[in-house]
Coordinates of N, CA and C and ligand atoms in Angstrom, one line a residue:
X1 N -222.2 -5.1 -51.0 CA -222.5 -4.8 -52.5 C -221.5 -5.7 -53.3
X2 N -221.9 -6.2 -54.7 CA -220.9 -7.1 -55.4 C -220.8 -6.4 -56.5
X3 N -219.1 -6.3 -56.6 CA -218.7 -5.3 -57.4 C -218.4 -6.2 -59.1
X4 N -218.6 -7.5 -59.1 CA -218.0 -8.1 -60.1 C -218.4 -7.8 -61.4
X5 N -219.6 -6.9 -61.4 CA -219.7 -6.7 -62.6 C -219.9 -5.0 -63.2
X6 N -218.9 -4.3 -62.0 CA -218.2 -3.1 -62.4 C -218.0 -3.2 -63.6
X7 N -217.4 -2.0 -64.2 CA -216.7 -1.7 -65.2 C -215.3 -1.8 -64.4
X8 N -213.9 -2.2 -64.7 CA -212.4 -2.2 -64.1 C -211.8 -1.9 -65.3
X9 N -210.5 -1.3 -64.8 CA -209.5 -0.8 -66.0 C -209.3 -2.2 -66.1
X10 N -208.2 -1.8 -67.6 CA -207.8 -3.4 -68.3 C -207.0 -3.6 -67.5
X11 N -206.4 -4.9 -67.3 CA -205.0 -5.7 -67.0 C -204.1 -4.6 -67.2
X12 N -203.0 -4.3 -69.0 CA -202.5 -3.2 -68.7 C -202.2 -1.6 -68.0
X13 N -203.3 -1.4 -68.0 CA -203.5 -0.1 -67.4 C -203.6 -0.4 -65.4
X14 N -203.9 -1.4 -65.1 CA -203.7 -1.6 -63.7 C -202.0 -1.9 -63.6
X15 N -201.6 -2.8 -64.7 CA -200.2 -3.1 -64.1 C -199.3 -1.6 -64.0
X16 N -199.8 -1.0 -65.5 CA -198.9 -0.2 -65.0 C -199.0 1.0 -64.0
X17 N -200.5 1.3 -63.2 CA -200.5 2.1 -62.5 C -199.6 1.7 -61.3
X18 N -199.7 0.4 -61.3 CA -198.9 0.2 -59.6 C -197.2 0.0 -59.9
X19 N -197.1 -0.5 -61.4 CA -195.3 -0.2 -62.0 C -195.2 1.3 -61.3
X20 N -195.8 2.4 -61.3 CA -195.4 3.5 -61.8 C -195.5 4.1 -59.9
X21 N -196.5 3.4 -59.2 CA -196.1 3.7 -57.7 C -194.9 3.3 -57.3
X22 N -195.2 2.2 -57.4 CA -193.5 1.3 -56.9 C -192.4 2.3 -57.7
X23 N -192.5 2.5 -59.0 CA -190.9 3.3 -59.8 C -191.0 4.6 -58.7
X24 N -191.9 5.6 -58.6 CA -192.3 6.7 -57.8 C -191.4 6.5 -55.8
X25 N -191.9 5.4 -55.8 CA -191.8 5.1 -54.3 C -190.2 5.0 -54.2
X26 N -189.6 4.2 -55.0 CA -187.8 3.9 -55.5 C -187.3 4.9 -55.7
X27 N -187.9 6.3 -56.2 CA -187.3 7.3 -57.0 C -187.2 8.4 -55.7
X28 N -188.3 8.2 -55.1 CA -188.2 9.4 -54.0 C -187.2 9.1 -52.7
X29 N -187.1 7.5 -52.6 CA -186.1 6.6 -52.1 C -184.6 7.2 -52.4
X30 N -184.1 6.9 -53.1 CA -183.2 6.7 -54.2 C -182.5 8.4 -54.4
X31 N -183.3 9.5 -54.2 CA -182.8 11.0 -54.6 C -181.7 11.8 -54.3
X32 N -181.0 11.0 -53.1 CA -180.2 11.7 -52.3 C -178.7 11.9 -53.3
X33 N -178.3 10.4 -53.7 CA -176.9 10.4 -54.4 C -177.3 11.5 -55.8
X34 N -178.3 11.0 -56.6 CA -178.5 12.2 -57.7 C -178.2 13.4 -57.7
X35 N -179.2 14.0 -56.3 CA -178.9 15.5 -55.6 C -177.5 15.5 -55.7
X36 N -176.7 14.9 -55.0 CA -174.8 15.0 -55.0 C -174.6 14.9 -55.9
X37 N -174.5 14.2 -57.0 CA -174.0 13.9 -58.3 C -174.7 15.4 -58.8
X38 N -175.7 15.6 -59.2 CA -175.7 16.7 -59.8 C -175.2 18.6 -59.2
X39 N -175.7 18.4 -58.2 CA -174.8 19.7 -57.8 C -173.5 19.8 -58.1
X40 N -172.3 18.6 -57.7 CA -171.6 18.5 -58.5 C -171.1 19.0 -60.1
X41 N -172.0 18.2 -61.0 CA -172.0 18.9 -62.1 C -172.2 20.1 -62.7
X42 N -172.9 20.5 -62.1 CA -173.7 22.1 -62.1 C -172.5 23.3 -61.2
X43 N -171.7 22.7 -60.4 CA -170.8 23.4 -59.6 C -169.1 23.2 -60.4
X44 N -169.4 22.0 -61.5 CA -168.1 22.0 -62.3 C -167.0 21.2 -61.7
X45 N -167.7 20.3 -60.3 CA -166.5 19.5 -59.5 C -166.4 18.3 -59.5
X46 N -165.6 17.1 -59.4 CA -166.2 15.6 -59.7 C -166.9 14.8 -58.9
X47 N -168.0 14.7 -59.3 CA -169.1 14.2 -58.0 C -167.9 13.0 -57.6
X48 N -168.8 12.4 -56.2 CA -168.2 11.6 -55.6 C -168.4 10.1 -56.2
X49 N -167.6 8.9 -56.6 CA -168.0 7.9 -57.2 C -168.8 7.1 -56.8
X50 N -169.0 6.8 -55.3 CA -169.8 6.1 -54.5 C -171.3 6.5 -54.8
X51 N -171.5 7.4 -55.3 CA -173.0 7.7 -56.0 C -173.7 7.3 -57.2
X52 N -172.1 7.2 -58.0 CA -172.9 7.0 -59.1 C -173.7 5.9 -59.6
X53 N -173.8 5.0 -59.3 CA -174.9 3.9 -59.3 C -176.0 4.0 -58.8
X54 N -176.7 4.4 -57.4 CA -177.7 5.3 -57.2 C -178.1 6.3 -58.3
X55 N -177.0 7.2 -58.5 CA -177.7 8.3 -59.5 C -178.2 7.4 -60.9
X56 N -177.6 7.0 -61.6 CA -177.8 6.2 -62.4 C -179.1 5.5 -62.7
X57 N -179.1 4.9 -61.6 CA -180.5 3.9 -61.1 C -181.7 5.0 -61.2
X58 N -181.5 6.3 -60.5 CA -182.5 7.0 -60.5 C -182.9 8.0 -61.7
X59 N -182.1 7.9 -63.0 CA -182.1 8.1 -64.0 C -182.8 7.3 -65.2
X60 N -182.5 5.6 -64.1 CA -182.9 5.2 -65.6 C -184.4 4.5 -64.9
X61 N -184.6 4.6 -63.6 CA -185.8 4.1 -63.2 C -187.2 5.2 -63.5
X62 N -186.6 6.8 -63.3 CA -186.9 7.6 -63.6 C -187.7 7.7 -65.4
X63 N -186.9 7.2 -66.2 CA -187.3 6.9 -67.2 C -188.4 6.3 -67.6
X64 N -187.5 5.2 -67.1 CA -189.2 3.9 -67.6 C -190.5 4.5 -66.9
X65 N -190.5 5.1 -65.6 CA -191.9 5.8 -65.2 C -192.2 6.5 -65.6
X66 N -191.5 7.2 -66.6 CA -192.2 8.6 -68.0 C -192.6 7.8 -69.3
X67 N -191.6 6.6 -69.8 CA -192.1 6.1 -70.5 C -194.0 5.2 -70.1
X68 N -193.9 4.4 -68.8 CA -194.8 3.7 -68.6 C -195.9 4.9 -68.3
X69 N -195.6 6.2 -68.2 CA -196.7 7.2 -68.3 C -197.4 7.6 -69.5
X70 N -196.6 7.6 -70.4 CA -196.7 8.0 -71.9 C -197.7 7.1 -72.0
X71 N -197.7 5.4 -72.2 CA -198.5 4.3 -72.5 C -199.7 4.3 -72.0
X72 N -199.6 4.8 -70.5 CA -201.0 4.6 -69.7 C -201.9 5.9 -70.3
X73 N -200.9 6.7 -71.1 CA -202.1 7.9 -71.2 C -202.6 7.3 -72.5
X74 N -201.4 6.9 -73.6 CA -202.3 6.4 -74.9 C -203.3 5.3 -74.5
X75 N -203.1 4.2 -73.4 CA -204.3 3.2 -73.4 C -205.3 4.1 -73.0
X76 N -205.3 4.8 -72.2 CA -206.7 6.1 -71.9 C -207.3 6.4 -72.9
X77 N -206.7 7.2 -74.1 CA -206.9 7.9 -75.1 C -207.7 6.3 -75.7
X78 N -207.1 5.5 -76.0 CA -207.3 4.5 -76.7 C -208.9 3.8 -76.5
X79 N -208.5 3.1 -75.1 CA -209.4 2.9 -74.4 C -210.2 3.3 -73.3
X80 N -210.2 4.4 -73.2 CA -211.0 4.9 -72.0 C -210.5 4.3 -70.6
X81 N -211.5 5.1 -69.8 CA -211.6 4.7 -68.6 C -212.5 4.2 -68.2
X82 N -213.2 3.2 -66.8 CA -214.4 2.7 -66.7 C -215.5 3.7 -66.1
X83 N -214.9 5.1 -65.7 CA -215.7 5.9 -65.5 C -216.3 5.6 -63.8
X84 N -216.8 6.7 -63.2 CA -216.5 6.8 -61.8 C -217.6 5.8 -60.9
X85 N -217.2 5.5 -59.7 CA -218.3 4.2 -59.5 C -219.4 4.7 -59.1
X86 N -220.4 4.0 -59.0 CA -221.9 4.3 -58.5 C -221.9 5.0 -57.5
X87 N -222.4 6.1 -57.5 CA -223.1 6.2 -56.4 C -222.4 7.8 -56.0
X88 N -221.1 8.6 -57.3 CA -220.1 9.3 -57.3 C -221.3 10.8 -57.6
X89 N -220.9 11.7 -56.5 CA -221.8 13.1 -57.4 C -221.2 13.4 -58.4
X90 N -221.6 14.5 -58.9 CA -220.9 15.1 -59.8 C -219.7 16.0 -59.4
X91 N -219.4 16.8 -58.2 CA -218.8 16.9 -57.4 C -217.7 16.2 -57.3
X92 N -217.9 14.9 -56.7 CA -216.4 14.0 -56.2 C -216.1 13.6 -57.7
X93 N -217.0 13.5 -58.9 CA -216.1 12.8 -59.9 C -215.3 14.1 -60.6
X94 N -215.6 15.3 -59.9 CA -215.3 16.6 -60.8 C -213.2 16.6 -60.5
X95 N -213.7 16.5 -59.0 CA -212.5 17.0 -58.1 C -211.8 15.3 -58.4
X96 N -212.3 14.2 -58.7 CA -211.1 12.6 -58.9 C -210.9 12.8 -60.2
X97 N -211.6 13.5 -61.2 CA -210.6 13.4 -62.8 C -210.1 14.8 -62.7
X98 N -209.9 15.7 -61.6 CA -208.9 16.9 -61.6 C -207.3 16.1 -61.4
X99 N -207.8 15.6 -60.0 CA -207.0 15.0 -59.5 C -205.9 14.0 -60.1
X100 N -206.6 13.1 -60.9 CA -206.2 12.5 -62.0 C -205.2 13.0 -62.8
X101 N -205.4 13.8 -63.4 CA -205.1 14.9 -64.2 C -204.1 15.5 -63.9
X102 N -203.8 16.3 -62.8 CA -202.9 16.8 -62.6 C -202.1 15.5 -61.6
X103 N -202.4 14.3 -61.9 CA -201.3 13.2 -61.3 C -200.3 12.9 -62.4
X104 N -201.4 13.0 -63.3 CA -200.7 12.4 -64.8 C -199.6 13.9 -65.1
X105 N -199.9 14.9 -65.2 CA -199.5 16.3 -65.5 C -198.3 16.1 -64.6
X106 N -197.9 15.7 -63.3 CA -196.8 16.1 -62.4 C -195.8 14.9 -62.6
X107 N -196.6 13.4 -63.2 CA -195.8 12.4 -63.5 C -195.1 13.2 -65.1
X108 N -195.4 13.6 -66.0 CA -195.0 14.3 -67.6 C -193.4 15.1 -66.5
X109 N -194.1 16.5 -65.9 CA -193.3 17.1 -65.4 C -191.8 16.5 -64.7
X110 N -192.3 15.4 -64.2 CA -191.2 15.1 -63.3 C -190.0 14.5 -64.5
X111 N -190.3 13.8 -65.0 CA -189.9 13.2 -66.2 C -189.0 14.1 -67.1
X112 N -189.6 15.5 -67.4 CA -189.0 16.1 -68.1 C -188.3 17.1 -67.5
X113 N -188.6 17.4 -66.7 CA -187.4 18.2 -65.6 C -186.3 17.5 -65.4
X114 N -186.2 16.2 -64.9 CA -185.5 15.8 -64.2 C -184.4 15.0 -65.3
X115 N -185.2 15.0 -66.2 CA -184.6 14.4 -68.1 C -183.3 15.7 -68.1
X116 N -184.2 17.3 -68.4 CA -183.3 18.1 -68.8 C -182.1 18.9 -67.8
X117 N -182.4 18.3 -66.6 CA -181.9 18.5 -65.4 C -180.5 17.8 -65.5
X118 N -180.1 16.5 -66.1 CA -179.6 15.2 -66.1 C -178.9 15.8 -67.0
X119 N -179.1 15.9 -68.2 CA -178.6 16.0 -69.3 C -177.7 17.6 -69.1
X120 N -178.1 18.1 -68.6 CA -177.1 19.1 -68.8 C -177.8 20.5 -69.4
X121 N -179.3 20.5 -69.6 CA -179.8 21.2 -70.7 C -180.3 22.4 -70.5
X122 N -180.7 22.5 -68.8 CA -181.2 23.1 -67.8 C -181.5 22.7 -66.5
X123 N -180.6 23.4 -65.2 CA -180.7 23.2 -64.1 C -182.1 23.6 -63.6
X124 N -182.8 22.5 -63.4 CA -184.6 22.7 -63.2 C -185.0 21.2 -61.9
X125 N -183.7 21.6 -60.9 CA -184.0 21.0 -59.9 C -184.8 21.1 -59.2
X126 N -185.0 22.7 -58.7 CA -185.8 23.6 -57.8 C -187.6 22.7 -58.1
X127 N -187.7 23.0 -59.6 CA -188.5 22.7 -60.3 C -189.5 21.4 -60.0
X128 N -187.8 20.4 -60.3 CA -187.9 18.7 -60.3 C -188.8 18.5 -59.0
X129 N -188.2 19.2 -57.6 CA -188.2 18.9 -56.0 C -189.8 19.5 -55.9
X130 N -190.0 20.6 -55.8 CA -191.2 21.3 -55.7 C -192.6 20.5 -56.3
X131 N -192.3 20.0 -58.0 CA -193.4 18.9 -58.7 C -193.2 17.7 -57.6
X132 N -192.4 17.6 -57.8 CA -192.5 16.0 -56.2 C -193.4 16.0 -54.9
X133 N -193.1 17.6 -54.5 CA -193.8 17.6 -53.3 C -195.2 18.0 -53.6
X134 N -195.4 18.5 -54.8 CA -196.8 18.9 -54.9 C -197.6 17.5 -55.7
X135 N -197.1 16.5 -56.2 CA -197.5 15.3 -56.3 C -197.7 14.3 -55.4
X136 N -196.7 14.5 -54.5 CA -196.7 13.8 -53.2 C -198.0 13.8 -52.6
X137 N -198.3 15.3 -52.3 CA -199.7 15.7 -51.7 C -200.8 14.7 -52.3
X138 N -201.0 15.0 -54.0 CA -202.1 14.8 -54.8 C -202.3 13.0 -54.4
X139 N -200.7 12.2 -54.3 CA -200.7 11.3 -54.0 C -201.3 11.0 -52.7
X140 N -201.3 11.3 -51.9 CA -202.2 11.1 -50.3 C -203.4 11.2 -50.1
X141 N -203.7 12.2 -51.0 CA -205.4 12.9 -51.3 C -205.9 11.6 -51.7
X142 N -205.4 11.5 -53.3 CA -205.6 10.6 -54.1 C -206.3 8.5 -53.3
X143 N -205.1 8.5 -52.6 CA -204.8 6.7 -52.3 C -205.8 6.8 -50.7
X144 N -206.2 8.4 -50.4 CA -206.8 8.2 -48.8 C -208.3 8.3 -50.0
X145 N -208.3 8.9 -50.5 CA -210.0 8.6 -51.3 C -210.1 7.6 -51.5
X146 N -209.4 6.8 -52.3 CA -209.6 5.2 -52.8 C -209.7 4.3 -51.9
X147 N -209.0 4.7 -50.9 CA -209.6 4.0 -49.7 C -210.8 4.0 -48.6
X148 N -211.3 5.0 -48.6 CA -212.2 5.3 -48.2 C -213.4 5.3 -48.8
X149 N -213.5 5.4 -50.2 CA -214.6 4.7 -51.1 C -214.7 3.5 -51.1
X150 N -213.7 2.6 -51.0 CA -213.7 1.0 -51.0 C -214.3 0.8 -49.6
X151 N -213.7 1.3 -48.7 CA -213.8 0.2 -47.1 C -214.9 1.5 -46.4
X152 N -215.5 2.5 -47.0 CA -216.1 3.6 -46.2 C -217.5 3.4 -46.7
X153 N -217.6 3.7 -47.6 CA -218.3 3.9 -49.1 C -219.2 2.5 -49.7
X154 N -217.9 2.0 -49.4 CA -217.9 0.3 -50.4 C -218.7 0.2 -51.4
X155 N -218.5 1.1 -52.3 CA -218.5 1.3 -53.7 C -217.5 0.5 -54.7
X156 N -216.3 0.1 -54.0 CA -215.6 -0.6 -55.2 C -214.6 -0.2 -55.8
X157 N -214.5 1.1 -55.5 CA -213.1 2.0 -56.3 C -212.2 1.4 -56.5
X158 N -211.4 1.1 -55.4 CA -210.2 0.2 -55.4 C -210.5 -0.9 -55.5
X159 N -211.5 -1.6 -56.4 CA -211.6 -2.7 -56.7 C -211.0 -2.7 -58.3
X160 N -211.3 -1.7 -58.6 CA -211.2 -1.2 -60.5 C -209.8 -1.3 -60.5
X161 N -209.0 -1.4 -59.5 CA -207.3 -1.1 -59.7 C -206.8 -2.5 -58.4
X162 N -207.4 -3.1 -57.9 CA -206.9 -4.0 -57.2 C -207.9 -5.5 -57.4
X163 N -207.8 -6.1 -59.0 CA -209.4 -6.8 -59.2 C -209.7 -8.1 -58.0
X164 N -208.2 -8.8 -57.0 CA -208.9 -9.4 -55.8 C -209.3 -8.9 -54.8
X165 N -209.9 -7.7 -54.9 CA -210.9 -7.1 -54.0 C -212.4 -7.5 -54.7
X166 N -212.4 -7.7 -56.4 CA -213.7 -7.4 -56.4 C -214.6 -8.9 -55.9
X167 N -215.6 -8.8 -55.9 CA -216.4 -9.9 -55.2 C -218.0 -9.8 -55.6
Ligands
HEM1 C1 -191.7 10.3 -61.2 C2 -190.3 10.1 -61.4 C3 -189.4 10.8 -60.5 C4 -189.4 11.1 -59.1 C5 -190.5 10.8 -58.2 C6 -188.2 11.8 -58.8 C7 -187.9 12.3 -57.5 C8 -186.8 13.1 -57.2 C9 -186.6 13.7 -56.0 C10 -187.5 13.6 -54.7 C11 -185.4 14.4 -56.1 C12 -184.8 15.3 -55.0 C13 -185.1 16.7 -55.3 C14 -184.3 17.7 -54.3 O1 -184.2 17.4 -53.1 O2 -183.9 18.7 -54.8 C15 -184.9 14.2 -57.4 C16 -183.7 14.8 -57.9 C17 -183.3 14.6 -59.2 N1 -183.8 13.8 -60.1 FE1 -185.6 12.9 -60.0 N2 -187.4 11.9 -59.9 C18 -188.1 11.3 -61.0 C19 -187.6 11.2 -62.3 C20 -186.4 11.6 -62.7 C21 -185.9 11.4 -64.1 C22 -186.6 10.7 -65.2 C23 -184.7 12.0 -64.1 C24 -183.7 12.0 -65.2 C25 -183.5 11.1 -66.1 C26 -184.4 12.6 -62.8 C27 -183.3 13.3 -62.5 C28 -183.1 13.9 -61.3 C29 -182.0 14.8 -61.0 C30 -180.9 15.3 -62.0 C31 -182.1 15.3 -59.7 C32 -181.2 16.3 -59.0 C33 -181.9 17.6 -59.0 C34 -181.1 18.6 -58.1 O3 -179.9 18.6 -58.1 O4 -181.8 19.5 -57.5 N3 -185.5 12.3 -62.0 N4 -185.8 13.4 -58.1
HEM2 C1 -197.4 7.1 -57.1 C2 -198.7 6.9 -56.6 C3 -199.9 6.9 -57.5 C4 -200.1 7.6 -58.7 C5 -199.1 8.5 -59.4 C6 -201.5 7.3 -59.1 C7 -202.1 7.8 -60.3 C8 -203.3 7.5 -60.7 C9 -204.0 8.0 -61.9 C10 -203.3 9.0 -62.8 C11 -205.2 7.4 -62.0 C12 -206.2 7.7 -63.1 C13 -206.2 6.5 -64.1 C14 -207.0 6.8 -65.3 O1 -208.2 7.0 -65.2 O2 -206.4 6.9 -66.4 C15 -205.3 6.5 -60.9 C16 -206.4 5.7 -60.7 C17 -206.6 5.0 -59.5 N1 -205.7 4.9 -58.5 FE1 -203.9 5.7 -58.3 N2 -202.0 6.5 -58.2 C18 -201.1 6.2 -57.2 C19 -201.3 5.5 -56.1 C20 -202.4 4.8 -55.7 C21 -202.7 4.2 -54.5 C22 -201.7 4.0 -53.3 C23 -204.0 3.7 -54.5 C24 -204.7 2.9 -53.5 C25 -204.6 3.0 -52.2 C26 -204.5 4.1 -55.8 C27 -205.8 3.7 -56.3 C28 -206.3 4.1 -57.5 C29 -207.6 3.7 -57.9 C30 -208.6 2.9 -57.1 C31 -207.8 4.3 -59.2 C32 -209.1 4.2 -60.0 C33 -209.9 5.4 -59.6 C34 -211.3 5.5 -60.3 O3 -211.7 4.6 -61.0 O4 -212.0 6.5 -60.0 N3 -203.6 4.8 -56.5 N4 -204.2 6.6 -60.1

């Protein structure tokens, strides 16, 4: 099948979906020194210094993947989406814009837990760890469908978000 004349997200909205895997992939990388660093603070004792660069890092990497979240939802709002590929019931597109949805909802979450967590404003680690793991999931679900519509399906899915696939 030749996908080249799909509908595909724009340029922006592809870069930043895969900015925001890679910042995700770094952040879940990266959690250990934070964890230390903040129990520390929350315990009132001097975190250990050899962390704080990690934690840092994971604060401000953490950032820019809420900020580059914020943008991808206004280009949505703005511009839409290309809408689900041929051949999708209504069914599979019911459960891939749930899915969606609550990716975008756990990326917001993570961001602001882990913001008010940081800051001192409320300890909402428990919170922070739990959204991770239940995104993590949504994440597997998510990247094993897109795969399997492209190479199973070959409908093209992961063509809309990877355009040297399309053909
Ligand atoms: C999507 C982005 C993010 C991901 C995937 C992520 C991931 C994680 C993970 C896996 C942990 C370890 C949780 C645990 O074992 O208890 C953690 C801890 C933490 N993160 Fe994030 N994080 C993100 C964004 C942020 C942001 C934006 C901040 C703050 C600016 C932040 C601050 C923290 C803090 C303070 C902890 C320690 C929580 C605790 O002590 O239990 N995170 N993060
Ligand atoms: C941190 C990891 C990931 C997150 C948080 C994430 C999140 C999202 C979200 C929220 C959308 C909906 C975009 C929109 O319509 O506004 C999306 C679309 C998409 N993602 Fe991901 N994604 C991740 C990883 C992956 C991976 C690993 C793959 C491929 C193996 C992938 C393939 C796709 C494709 C093909 C679409 C378009 C789906 C369609 O048009 O129906 N994503 N992603």
């Amino acid at each position: 099948m030749t996908h080249s004349n799909l509908p595909a997200y724009r340029p922006a909205q592809i870069a930043l979906h895969w900015f925001v895997m890679v910042g995700v992939i770094v952040q879940i990388a990266i959690h250990e020194p934070m964890v230390r660093e903040t129990t520390a603070q929350y315990r009132g004792v001097a975190p250990d210094p050899s962390d704080a660069t990690l934690a840092m890092m994971h604060g401000l990497i953490g950032t820019l993947v809420f900020v580059a979240v914020l943008v991808r939802l206004w280009l949505r709002f703005r511009y839409g989406a290309p809408g689900h590929a041929q051949g999708t019931s209504s069914v599979q597109a019911a459960i891939a814009s749930l899915v969606h949805n609550a990716l975008y909802a756990c990326l917001l979450a993570m961001g602001i837990t882990g913001m008010l967590t940081r800051s001192g404003v409320a300890n909402l680690g428990d919170l922070h760890f739990f959204i991770n793991v239940a995104m993590f999931v949504l994440i597997v679900l998510h990247a094993g469908a897109a795969i399997f519509n492209q190479f199973v399906r070959k409908d093209g899915t992961l063509a809309r978000m990877i355009p040297a696939l399309r053909k």
